[in-house]
Short mmCIF file of C-alpha atoms in Angstrom, two decimals:
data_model
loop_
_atom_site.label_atom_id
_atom_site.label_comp_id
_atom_site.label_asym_id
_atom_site.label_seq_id
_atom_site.Cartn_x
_atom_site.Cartn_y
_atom_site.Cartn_z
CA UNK A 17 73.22 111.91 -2.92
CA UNK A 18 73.16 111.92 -6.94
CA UNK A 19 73.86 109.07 -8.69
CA UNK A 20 76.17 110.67 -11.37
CA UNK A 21 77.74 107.81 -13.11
CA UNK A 22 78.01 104.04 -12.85
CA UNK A 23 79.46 101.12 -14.21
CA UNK A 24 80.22 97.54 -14.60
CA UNK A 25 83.52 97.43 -13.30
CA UNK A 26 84.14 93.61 -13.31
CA UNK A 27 82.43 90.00 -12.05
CA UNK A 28 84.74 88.60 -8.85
CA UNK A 29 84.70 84.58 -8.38
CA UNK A 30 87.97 84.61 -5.67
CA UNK A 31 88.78 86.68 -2.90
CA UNK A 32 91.55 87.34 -5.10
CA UNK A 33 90.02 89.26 -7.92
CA UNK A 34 88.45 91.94 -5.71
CA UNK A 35 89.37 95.65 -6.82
CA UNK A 36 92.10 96.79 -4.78
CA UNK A 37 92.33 100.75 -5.18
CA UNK A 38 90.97 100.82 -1.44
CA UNK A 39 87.11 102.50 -2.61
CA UNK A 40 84.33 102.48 -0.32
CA UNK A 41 82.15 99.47 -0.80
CA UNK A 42 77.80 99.25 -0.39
CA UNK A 43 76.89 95.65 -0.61
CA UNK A 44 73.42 94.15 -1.66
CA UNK A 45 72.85 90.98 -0.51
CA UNK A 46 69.46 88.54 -0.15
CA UNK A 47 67.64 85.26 -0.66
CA UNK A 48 67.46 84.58 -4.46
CA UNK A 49 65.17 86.84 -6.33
CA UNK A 50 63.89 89.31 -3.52
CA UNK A 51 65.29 92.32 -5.78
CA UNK A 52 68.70 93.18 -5.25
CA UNK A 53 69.46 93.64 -8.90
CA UNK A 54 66.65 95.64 -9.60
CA UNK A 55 67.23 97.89 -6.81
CA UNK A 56 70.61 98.46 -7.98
CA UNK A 57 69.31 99.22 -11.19
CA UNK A 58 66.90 101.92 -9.77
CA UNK A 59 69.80 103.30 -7.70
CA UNK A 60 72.10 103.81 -10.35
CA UNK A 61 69.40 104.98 -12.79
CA UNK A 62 70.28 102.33 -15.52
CA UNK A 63 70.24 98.81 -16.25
CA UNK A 64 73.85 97.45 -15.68
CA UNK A 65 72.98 94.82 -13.27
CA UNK A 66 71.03 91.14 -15.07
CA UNK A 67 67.66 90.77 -13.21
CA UNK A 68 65.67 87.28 -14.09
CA UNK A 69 62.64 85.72 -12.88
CA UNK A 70 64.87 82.65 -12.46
CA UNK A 71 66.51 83.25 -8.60
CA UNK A 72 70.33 82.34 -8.61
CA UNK A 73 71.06 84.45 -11.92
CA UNK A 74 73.83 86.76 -9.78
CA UNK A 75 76.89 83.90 -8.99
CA UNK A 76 79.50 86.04 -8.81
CA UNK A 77 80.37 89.16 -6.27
CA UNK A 78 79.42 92.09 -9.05
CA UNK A 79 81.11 95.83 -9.11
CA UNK A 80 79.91 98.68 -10.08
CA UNK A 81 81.92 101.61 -9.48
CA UNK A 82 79.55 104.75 -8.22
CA UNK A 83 80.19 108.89 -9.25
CA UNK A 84 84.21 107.13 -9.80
CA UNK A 85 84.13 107.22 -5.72
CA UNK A 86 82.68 103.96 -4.40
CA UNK A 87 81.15 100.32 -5.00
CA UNK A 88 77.78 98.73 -5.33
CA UNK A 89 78.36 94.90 -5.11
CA UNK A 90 75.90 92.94 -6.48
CA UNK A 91 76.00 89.84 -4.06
CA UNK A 92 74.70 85.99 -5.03
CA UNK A 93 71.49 85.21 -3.31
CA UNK A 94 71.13 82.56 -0.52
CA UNK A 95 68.20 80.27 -0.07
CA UNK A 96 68.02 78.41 -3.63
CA UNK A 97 67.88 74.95 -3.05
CA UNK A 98 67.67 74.23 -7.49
CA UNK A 99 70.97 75.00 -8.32
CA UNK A 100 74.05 72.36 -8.09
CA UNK A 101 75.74 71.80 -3.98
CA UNK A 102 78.68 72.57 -5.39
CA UNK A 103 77.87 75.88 -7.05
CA UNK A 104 75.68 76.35 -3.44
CA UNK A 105 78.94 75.86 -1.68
CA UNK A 106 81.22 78.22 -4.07
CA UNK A 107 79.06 80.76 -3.53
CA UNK A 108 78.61 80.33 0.51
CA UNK A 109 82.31 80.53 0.93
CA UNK A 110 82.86 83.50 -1.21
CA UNK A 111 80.22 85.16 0.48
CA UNK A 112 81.30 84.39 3.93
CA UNK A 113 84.89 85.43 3.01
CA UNK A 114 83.61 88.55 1.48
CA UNK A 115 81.28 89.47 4.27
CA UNK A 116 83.86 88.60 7.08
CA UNK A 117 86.89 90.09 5.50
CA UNK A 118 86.65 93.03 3.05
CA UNK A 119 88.06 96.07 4.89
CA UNK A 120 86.48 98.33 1.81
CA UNK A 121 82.83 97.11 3.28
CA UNK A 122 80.72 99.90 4.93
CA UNK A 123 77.12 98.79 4.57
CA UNK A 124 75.70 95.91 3.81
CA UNK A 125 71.99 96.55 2.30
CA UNK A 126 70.02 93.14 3.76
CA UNK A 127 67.38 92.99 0.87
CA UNK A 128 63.67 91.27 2.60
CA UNK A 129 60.44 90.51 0.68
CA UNK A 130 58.02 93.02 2.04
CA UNK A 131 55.56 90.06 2.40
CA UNK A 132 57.88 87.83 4.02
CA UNK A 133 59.38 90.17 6.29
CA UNK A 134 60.55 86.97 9.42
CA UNK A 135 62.26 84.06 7.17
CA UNK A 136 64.28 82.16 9.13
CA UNK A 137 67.35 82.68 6.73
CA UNK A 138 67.41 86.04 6.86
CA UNK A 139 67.74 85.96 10.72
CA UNK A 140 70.71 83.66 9.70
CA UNK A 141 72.17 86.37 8.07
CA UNK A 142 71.53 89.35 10.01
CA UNK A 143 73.25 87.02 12.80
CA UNK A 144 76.42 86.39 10.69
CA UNK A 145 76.44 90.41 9.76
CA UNK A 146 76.49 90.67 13.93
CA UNK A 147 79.12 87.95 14.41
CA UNK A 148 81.55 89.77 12.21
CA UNK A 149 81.07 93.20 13.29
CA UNK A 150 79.46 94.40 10.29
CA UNK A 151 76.46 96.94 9.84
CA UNK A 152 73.73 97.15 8.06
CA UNK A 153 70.64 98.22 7.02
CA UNK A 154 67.08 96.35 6.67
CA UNK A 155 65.27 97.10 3.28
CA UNK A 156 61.99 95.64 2.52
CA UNK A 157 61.43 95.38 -1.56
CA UNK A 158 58.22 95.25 -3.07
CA UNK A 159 56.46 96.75 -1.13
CA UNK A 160 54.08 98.39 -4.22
CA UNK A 161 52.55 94.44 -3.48
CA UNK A 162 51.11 95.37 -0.26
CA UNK A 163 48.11 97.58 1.47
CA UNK A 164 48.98 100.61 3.45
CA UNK A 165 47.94 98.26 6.25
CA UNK A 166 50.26 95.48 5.08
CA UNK A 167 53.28 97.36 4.45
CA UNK A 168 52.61 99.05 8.12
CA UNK A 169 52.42 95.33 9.57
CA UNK A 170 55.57 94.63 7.67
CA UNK A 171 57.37 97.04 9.45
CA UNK A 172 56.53 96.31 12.53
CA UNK A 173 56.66 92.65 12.32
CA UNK A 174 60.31 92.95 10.51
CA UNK A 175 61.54 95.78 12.91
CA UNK A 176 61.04 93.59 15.99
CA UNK A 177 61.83 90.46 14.48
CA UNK A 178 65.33 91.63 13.35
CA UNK A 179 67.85 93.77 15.39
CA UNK A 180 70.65 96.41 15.40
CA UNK A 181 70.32 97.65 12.38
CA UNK A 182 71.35 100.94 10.97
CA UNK A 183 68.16 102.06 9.81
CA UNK A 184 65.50 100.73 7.51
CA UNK A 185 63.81 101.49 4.03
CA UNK A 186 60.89 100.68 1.86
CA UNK A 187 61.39 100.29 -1.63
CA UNK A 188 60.06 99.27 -5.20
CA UNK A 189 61.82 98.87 -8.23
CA UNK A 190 58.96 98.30 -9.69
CA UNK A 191 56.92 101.17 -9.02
CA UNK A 192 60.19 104.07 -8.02
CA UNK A 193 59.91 103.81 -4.50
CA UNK A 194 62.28 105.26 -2.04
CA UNK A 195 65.03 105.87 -4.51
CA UNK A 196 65.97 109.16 -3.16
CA UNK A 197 65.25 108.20 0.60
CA UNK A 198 67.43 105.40 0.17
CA UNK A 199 70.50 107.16 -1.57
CA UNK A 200 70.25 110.13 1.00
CA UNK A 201 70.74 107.54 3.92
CA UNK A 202 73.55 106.00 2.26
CA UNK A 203 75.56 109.00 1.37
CA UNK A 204 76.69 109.29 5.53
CA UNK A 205 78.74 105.65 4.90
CA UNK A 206 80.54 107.05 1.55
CA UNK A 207 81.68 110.03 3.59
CA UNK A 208 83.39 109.16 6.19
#
């Protein structure tokens, strides 16, 4: 798949603001700072999505509308203790809404550290993806961090520690890893 055009559509805060002309929806989603805006950036071959060093930048469900066919959404990470309950508590509900309920959703993307490939938390939410029906695939980000070795660990250790996933991929922003590999396994979910 070619990445043709992209763009900020909008920043979504209620279930009520979501885009409703019906498009196919990817969604990225991850503890705070494990790289889901900088693989979105690498995907779409430009820098429309805010990365930080600071985790709990991304507080809103983000759009960005794909080749005028589909979504990317740019979901807040979970895990960050250092932000406000309340904010903590906006964005679980919007995310469990989101993740439960949006008919447009045909992948979610769960984003793991490549060197912390059996968290807890992301069990948590591989188990709510299962609970609702929903599919998705394990990628492991930075993995330009690791040995050969490592990275071969990482799979195994994360592909037995997780289950039913769609299929899995290893990927730097970083360093341009598995752009292409990435975007040719998507392009199946966009089709159908």
């Amino acid at each position: 798949m070619k990445i043709r055009s992209a763009e900020f559509v909008k920043s979504v805060a209620s279930p009520d603001a979501l885009p409703k002309d019906g498009l196919p929806e990817i969604a990225f989603v991850g503890r705070s700072n494990v790289g889901k805006s900088s693989l979105l950036n690498l995907l779409m071959g430009r820098k429309l999505a805010r990365t930080s060093a600071t985790p709990g930048k991304t507080r809103e469900l983000n759009f960005f509308l794909i080749n005028r066919k589909f979504y990317f959404v740019d979901l807040p990470g979970y895990g960050y203790a250092k932000v406000q309950k309340s904010l903590q508590e906006e964005w679980k509900v919007l995310l469990e809404w989101y993740l439960r309920a949006r008919t447009q959703l045909k992948l979610v993307l769960l984003l793991i550290d490549a060197r912390h490939t059996t968290m807890a938390i992301d069990k948590q939410m591989q188990e709510f993806l299962a609970f609702y029906g929903r599919r998705y695939a394990l990628i492991r980000t930075k993995v330009d961090k690791l040995s050969k070795a490592e990275l071969d660990a990482a799979r195994c250790a994360s592909e037995s520690f997780f289950s039913d996933y769609d299929f899995t991929a290893d990927v730097s922003a970083t360093k341009r890893i598995g752009q292409q590999e990435l975007l040719a396994k998507l392009k199946p979910y966009l089709e159908a």
